[in-house]
CSV table of C-alpha atoms in Angstrom, one decimal:
chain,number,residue,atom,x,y,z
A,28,UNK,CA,13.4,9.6,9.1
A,29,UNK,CA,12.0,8.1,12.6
A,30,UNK,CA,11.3,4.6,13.2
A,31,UNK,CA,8.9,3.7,15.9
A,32,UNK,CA,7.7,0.3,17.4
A,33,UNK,CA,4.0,-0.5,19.0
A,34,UNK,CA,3.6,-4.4,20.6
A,35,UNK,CA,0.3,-5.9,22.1
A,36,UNK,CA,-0.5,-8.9,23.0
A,37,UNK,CA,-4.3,-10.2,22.9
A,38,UNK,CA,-6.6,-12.6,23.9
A,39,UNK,CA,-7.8,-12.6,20.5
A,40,UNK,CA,-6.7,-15.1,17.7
A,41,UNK,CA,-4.9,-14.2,15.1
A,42,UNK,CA,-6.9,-14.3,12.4
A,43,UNK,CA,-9.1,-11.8,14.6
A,44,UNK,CA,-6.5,-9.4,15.3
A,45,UNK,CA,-5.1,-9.3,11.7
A,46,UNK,CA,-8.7,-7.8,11.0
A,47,UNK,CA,-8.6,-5.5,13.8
A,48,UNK,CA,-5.3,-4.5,13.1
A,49,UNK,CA,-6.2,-3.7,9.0
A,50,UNK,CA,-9.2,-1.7,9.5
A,51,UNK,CA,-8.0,1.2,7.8
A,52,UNK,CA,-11.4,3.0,8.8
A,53,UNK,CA,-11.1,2.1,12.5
A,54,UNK,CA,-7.6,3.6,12.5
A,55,UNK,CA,-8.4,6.5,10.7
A,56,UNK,CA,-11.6,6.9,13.2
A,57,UNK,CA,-9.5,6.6,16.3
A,58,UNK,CA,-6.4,9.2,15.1
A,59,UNK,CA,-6.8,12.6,16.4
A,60,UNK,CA,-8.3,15.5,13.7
A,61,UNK,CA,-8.0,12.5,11.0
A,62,UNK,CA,-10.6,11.3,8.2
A,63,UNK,CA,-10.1,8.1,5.9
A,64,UNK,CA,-10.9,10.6,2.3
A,65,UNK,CA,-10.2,7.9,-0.3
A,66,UNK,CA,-10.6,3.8,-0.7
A,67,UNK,CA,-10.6,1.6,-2.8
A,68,UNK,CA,-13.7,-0.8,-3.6
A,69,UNK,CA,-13.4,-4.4,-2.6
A,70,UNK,CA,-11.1,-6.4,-0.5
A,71,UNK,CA,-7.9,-5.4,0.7
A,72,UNK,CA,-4.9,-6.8,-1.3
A,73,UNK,CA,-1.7,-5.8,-2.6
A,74,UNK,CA,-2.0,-2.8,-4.7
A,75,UNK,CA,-4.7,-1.7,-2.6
A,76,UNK,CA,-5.0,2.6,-2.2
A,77,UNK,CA,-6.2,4.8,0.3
A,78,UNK,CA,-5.9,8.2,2.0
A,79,UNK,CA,-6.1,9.3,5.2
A,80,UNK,CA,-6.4,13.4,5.9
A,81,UNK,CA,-5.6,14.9,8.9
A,82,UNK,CA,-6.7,18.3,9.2
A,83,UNK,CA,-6.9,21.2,11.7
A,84,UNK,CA,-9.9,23.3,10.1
A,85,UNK,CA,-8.4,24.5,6.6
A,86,UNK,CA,-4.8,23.3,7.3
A,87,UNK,CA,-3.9,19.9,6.9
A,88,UNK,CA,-2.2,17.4,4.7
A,89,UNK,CA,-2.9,14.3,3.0
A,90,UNK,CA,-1.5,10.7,3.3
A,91,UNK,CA,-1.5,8.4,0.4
A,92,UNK,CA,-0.8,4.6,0.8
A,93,UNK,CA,-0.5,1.7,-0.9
A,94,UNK,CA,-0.7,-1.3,0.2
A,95,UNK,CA,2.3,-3.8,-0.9
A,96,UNK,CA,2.3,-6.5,0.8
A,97,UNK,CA,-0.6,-8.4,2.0
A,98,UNK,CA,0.2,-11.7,3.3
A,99,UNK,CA,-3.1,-12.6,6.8
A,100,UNK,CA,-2.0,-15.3,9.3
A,101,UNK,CA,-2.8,-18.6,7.7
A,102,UNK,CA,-2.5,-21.8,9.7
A,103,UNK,CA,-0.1,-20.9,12.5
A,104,UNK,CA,1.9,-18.5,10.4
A,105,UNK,CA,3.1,-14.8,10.7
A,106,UNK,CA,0.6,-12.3,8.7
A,107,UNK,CA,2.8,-9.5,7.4
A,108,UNK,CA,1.3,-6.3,5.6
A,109,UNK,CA,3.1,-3.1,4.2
A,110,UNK,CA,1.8,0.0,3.4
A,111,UNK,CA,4.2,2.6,1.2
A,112,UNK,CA,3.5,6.2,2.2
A,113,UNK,CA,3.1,7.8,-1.2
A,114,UNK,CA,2.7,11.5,-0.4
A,115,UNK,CA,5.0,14.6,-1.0
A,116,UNK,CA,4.8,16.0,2.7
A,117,UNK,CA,4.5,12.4,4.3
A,118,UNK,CA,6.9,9.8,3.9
A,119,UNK,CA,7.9,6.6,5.3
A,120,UNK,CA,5.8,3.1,5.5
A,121,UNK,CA,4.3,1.2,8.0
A,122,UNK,CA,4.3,-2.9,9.0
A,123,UNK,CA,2.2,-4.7,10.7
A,124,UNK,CA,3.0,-8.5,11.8
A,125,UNK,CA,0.7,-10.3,13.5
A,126,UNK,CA,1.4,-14.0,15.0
A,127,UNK,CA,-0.1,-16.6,17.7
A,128,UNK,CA,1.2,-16.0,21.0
A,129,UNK,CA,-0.4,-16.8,24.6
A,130,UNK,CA,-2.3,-14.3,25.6
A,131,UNK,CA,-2.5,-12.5,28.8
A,132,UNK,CA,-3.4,-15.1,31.8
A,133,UNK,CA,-3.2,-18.6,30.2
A,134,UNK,CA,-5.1,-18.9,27.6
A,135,UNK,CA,-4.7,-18.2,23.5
A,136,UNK,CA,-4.0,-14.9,21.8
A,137,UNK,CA,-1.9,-12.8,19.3
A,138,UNK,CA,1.2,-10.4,19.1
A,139,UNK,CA,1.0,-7.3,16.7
A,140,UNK,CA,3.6,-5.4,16.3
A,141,UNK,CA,3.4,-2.2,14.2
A,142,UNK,CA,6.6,-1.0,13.1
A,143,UNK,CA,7.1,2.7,11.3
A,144,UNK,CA,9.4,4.7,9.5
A,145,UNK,CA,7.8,8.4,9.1
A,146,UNK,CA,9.1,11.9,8.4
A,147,UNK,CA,7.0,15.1,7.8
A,148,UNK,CA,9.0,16.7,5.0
A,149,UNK,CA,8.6,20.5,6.2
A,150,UNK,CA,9.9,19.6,9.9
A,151,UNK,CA,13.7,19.3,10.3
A,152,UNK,CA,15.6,16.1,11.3
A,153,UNK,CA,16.1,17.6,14.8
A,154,UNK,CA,12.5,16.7,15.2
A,155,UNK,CA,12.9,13.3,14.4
A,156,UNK,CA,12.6,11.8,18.5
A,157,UNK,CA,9.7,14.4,18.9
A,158,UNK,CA,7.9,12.5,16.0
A,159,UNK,CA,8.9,9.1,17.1
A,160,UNK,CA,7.9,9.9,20.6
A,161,UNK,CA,4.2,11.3,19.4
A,162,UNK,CA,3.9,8.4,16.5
A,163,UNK,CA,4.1,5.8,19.2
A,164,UNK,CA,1.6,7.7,21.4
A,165,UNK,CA,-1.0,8.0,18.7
A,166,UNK,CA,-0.1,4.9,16.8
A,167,UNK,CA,-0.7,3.0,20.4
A,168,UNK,CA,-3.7,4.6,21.2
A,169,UNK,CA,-5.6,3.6,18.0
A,170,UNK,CA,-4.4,0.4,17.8
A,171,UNK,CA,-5.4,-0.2,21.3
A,172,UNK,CA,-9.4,1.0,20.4
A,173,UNK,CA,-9.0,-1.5,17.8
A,174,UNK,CA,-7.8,-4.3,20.1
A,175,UNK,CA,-9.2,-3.5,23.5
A,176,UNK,CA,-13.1,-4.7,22.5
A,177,UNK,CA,-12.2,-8.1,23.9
A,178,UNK,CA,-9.9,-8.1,26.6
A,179,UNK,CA,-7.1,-6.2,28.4
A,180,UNK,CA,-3.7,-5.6,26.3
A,181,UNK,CA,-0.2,-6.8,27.6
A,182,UNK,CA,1.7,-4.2,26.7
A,183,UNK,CA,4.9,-4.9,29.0
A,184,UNK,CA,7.3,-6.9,26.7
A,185,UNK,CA,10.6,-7.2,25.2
A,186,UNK,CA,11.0,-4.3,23.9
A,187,UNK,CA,12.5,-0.5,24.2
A,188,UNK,CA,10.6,2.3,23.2
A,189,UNK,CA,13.1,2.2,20.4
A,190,UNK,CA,11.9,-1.4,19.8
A,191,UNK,CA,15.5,-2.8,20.5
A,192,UNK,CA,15.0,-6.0,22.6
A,193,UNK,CA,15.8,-5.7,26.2
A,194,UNK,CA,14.6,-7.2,30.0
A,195,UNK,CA,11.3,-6.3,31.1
A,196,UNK,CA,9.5,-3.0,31.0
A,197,UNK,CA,6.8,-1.5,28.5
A,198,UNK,CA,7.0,-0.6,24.6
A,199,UNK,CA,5.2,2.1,23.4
């Protein structure tokens, strides 16, 4: 499996972004040749199902998820969600954290950071940096639509495309 690592920082708070961030639909909308197929009614929680499909006319593959664990930013704290990739040809999960941080210039906003471990069970593990590469292309992208209504993003930071902390530069 490949792990990937997307960071922002917003001028939103982070209450705000942890809504942006969850939008299952909004995601689904912004990720190339991909449909949200399946939800479940009423608010997210743990426990919480959906699937995304993303499909290239008659070829494509489902991606069932569960949501387990669902904990929003409450009064200065870190929120913290984890979806479980249930599927047989996608695997892995996905975390989000999202915390209060100064935003870009010197006023308030929020860090998300969306961290992922996926594999697509027909390619081999040689393909593994191809997949990271592209997941933290497309990952970025959407989450970026999802942020950007408010602001410019920050997206320089403290850490490597691999997410491993270092000096300077810009994370996927």
């Amino acid at each position: 499996m490949t792990v990937f690592r997307v960071r922002r920082v917003v001028p939103l708070t982070a209450e705000e972004t942890w809504r942006r961030a969850t939008d299952w639909r909004g995601h689904a909308a912004r990720m190339p040749l991909t449909a949200l197929t399946a939800m479940a009614e009423g608010p997210v929680r743990e426990g919480t199902l959906f699937t995304v499909r993303s499909a290239l006319g008659p070829f494509g593959v489902d991606d069932p998820m569960e949501v387990v664990r669902w904990e929003p930013p409450r009064g200065g704290s870190t929120g913290r969600c984890r979806l479980e990739k249930r599927g047989r040809t996608v695997v892995g999960w996905a975390e989000i954290e999202v915390r209060s941080a100064p935003g870009p210039g010197a006023g308030p906003g929020a860090e998300v950071v969306w961290t992922e471990e996926l594999r697509f069970l027909p390619l081999p593990r040689l393909l593994d940096g191809v997949t990271a590469r592209v997941g933290r292309w497309i990952f970025g992208r959407a989450l970026d639509g999802l942020l950007r209504e408010n602001g410019p993003l920050r997206q320089n930071g403290p850490l490597r495309r691999d997410g491993l902390r270092r000096r300077g530069g810009r994370d996927g």
